[in-house]
Tab-separated table of C-alpha atoms and ligand atoms in Angstrom:
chain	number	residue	atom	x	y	z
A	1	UNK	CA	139.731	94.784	113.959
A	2	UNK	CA	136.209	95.359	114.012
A	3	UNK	CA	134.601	96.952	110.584
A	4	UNK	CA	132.555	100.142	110.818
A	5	UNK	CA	129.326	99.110	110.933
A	6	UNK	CA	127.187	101.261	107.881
A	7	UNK	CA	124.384	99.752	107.258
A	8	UNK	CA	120.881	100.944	107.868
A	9	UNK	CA	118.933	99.253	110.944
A	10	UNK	CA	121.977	97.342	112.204
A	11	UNK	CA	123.018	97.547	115.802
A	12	UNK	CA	126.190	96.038	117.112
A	13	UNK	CA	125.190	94.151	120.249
A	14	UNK	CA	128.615	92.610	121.718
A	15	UNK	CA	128.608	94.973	124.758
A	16	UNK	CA	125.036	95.028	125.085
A	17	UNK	CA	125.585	90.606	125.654
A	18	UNK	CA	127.853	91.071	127.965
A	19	UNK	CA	126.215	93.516	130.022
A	20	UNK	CA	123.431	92.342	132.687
A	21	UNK	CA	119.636	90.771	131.562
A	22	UNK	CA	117.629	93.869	131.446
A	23	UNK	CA	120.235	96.190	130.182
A	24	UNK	CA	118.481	98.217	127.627
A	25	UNK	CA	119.793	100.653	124.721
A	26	UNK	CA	117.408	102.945	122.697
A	27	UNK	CA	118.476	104.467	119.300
A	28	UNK	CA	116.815	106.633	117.330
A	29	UNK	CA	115.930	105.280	113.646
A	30	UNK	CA	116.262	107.646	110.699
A	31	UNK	CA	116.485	106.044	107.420
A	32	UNK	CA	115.849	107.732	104.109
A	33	UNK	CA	115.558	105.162	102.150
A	34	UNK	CA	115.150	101.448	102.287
A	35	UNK	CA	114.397	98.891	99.648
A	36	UNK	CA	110.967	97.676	100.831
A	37	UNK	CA	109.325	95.048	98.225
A	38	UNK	CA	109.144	94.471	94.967
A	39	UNK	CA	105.868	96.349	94.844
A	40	UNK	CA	105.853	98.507	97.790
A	41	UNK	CA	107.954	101.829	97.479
A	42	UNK	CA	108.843	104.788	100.554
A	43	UNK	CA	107.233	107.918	100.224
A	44	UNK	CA	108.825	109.298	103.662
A	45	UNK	CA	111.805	108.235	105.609
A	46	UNK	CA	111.369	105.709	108.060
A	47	UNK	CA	111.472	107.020	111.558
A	48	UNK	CA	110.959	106.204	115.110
A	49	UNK	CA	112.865	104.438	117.496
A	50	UNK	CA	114.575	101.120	117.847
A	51	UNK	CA	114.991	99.642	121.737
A	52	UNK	CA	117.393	96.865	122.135
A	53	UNK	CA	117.117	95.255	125.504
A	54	UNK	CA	119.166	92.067	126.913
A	55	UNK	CA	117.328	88.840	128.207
A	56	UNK	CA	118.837	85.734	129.643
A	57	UNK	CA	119.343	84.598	126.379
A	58	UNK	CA	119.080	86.701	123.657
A	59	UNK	CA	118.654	90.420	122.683
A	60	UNK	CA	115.048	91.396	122.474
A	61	UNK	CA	114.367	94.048	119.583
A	62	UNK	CA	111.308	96.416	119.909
A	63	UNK	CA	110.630	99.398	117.167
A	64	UNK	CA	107.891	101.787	117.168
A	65	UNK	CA	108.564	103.093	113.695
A	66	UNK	CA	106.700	105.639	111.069
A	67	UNK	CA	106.813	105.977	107.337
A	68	UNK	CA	104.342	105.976	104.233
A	69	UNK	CA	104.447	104.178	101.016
A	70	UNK	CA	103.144	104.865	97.262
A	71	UNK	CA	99.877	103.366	96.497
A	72	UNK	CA	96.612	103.894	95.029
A	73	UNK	CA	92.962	104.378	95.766
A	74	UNK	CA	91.093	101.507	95.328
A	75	UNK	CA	88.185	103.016	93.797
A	76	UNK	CA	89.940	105.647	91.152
A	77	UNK	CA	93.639	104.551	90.784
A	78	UNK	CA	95.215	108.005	91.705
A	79	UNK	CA	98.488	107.857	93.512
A	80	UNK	CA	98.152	108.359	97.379
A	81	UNK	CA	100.894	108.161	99.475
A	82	UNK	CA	99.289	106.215	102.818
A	83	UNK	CA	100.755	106.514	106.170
A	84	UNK	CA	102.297	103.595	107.930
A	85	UNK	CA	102.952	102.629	111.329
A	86	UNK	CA	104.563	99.412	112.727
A	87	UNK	CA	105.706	98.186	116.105
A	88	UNK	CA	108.119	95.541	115.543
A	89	UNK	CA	108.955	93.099	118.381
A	90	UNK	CA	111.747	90.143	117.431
A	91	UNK	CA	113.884	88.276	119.254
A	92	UNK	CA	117.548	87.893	118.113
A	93	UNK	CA	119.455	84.834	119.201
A	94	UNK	CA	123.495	85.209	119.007
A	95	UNK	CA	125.598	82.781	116.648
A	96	UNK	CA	128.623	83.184	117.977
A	97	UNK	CA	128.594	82.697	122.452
A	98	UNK	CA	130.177	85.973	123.456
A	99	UNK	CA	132.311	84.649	126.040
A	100	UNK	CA	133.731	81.557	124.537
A	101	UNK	CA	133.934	83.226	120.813
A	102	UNK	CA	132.359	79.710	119.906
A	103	UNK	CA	129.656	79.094	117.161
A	104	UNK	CA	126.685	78.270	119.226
A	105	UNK	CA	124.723	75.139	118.683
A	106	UNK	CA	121.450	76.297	116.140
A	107	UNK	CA	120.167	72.588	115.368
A	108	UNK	CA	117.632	73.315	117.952
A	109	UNK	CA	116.144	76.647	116.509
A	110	UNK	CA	117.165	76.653	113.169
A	111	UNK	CA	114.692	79.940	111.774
A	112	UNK	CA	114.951	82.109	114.624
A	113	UNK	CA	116.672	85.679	114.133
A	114	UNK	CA	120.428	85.361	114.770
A	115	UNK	CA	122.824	88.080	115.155
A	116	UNK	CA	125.829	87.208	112.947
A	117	UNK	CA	129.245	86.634	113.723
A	118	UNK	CA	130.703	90.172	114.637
A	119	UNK	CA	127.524	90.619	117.191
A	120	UNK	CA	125.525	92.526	114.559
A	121	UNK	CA	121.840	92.738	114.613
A	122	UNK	CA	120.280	93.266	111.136
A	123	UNK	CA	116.655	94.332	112.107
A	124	UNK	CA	116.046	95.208	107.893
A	125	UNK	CA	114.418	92.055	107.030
A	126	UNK	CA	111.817	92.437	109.710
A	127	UNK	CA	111.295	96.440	109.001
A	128	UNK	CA	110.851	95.247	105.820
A	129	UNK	CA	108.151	92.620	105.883
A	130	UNK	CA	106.355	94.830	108.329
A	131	UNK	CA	105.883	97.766	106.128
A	132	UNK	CA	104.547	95.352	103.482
A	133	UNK	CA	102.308	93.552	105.767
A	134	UNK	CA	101.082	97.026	106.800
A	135	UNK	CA	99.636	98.144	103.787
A	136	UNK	CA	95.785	98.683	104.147
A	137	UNK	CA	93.368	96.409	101.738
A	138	UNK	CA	91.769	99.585	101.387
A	139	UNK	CA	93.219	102.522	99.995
A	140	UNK	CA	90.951	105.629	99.529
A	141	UNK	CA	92.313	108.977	97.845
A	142	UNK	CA	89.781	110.719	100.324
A	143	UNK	CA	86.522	109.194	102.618
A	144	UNK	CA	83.892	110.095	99.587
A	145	UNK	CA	86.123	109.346	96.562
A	146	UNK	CA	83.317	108.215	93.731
A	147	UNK	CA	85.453	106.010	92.297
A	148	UNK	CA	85.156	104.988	88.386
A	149	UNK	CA	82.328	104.699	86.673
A	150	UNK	CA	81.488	101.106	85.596
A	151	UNK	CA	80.147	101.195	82.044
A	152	UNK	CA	83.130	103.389	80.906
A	153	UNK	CA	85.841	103.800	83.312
A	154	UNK	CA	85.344	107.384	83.434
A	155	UNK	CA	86.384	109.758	87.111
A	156	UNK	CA	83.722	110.124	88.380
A	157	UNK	CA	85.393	112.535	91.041
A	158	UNK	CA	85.879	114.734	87.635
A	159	UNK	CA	82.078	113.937	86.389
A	160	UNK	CA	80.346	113.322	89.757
A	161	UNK	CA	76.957	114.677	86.956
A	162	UNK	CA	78.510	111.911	84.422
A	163	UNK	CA	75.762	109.276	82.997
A	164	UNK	CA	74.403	106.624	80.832
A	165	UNK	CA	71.351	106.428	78.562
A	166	UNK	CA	69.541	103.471	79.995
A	167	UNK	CA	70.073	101.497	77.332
A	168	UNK	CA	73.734	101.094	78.171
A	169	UNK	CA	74.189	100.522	81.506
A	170	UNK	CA	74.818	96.622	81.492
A	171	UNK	CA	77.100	95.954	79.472
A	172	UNK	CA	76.208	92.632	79.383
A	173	UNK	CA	73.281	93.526	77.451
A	174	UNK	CA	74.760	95.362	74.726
A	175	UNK	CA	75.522	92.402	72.544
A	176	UNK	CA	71.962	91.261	73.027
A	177	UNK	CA	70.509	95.088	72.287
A	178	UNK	CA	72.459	94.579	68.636
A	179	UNK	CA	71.459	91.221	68.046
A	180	UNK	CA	67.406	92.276	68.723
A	181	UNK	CA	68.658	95.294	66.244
A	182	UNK	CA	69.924	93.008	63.906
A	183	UNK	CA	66.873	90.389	63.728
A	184	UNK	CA	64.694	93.373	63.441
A	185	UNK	CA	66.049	94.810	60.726
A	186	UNK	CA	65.432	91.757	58.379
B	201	ZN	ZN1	89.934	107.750	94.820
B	202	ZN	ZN1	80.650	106.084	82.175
């Protein structure tokens, strides 16, 4: 008795393997939520579409999928919430040969994808590390965001008039500026 299958991005490929090379199945993808990272969040649904196709050997995975995440703007630190696209392509080798019901050999490619032993492809893992590895370096809260201000840290998207007296501006200098204070006052 086969379980019902209820987890998010799995596709049960058993008749899909014993169909034809070139067979193809499309499904469409909507997933509200989905652990990503330890440091990368959703901020949308994932959406899009997954296409599972047979091969000669193996069932051939490709995803054209949308979401966003929570980050920040590099230059200020406010939330944004970026937009992400990915097109996922992996290639899912059974474990189990669907005619014989036998475990199939893996010594020979021991870190490929494999579909586990009811047939089930689990396309999470690579959804996952593609959303992460999607993340600009570059976040910007808008094109012309000022950023902070570097003496004091200050918006300067709040300020954009905010400034230092001269004397100030490195602060580098201002333990020398005390010390000359210092010396001179003796
Ligand atoms: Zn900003
Ligand atoms: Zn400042």
């Amino acid at each position: 008795m086969r379980r019902p299958n209820r987890a998010v991005l799995s596709y049960n490929v058993a008749s899909l393997l014993r169909s034809a090379p070139g067979t193809s199945r499309t499904y469409p993808v909507e997933v509200e939520a989905l652990p990503i990272a330890e440091d990368v969040n959703l901020a949308a649904p994932i959406e899009g579409e997954v296409r599972l196709a047979r091969t000669g050997r193996s069932i051939l995975a490709t995803a054209e999928l949308s979401t966003a995440i929570e980050s920040h703007c590099t230059r200020c630190l406010r939330p944004v919430v970026e937009p992400i696209n990915v097109r996922i392509e992996e290639e899912a080798l059974p474990s189990i040969d669907i005619e014989s019901g036998r475990p199939v050999d893996q010594t020979d490619e021991p870190d490929v994808l494999r579909l586990d032993q009811n047939h089930e492809l689990d396309l999470a893992q690579p959804v996952r590390e593609a959303i992460s590895l999607a993340e600009p370096i570059t976040v910007l809260c808008r094109p012309d965001c000022r950023g902070l201000c570097s003496v004091c840290g200050v918006d300067l998207n709040e300020d954009p008039a905010h400034e230092h007296a001269d004397e100030a501006i490195d602060p580098r200098l201002a333990g020398l500026a005390e010390w000359r204070e210092r010396s001179n006052s003796h």
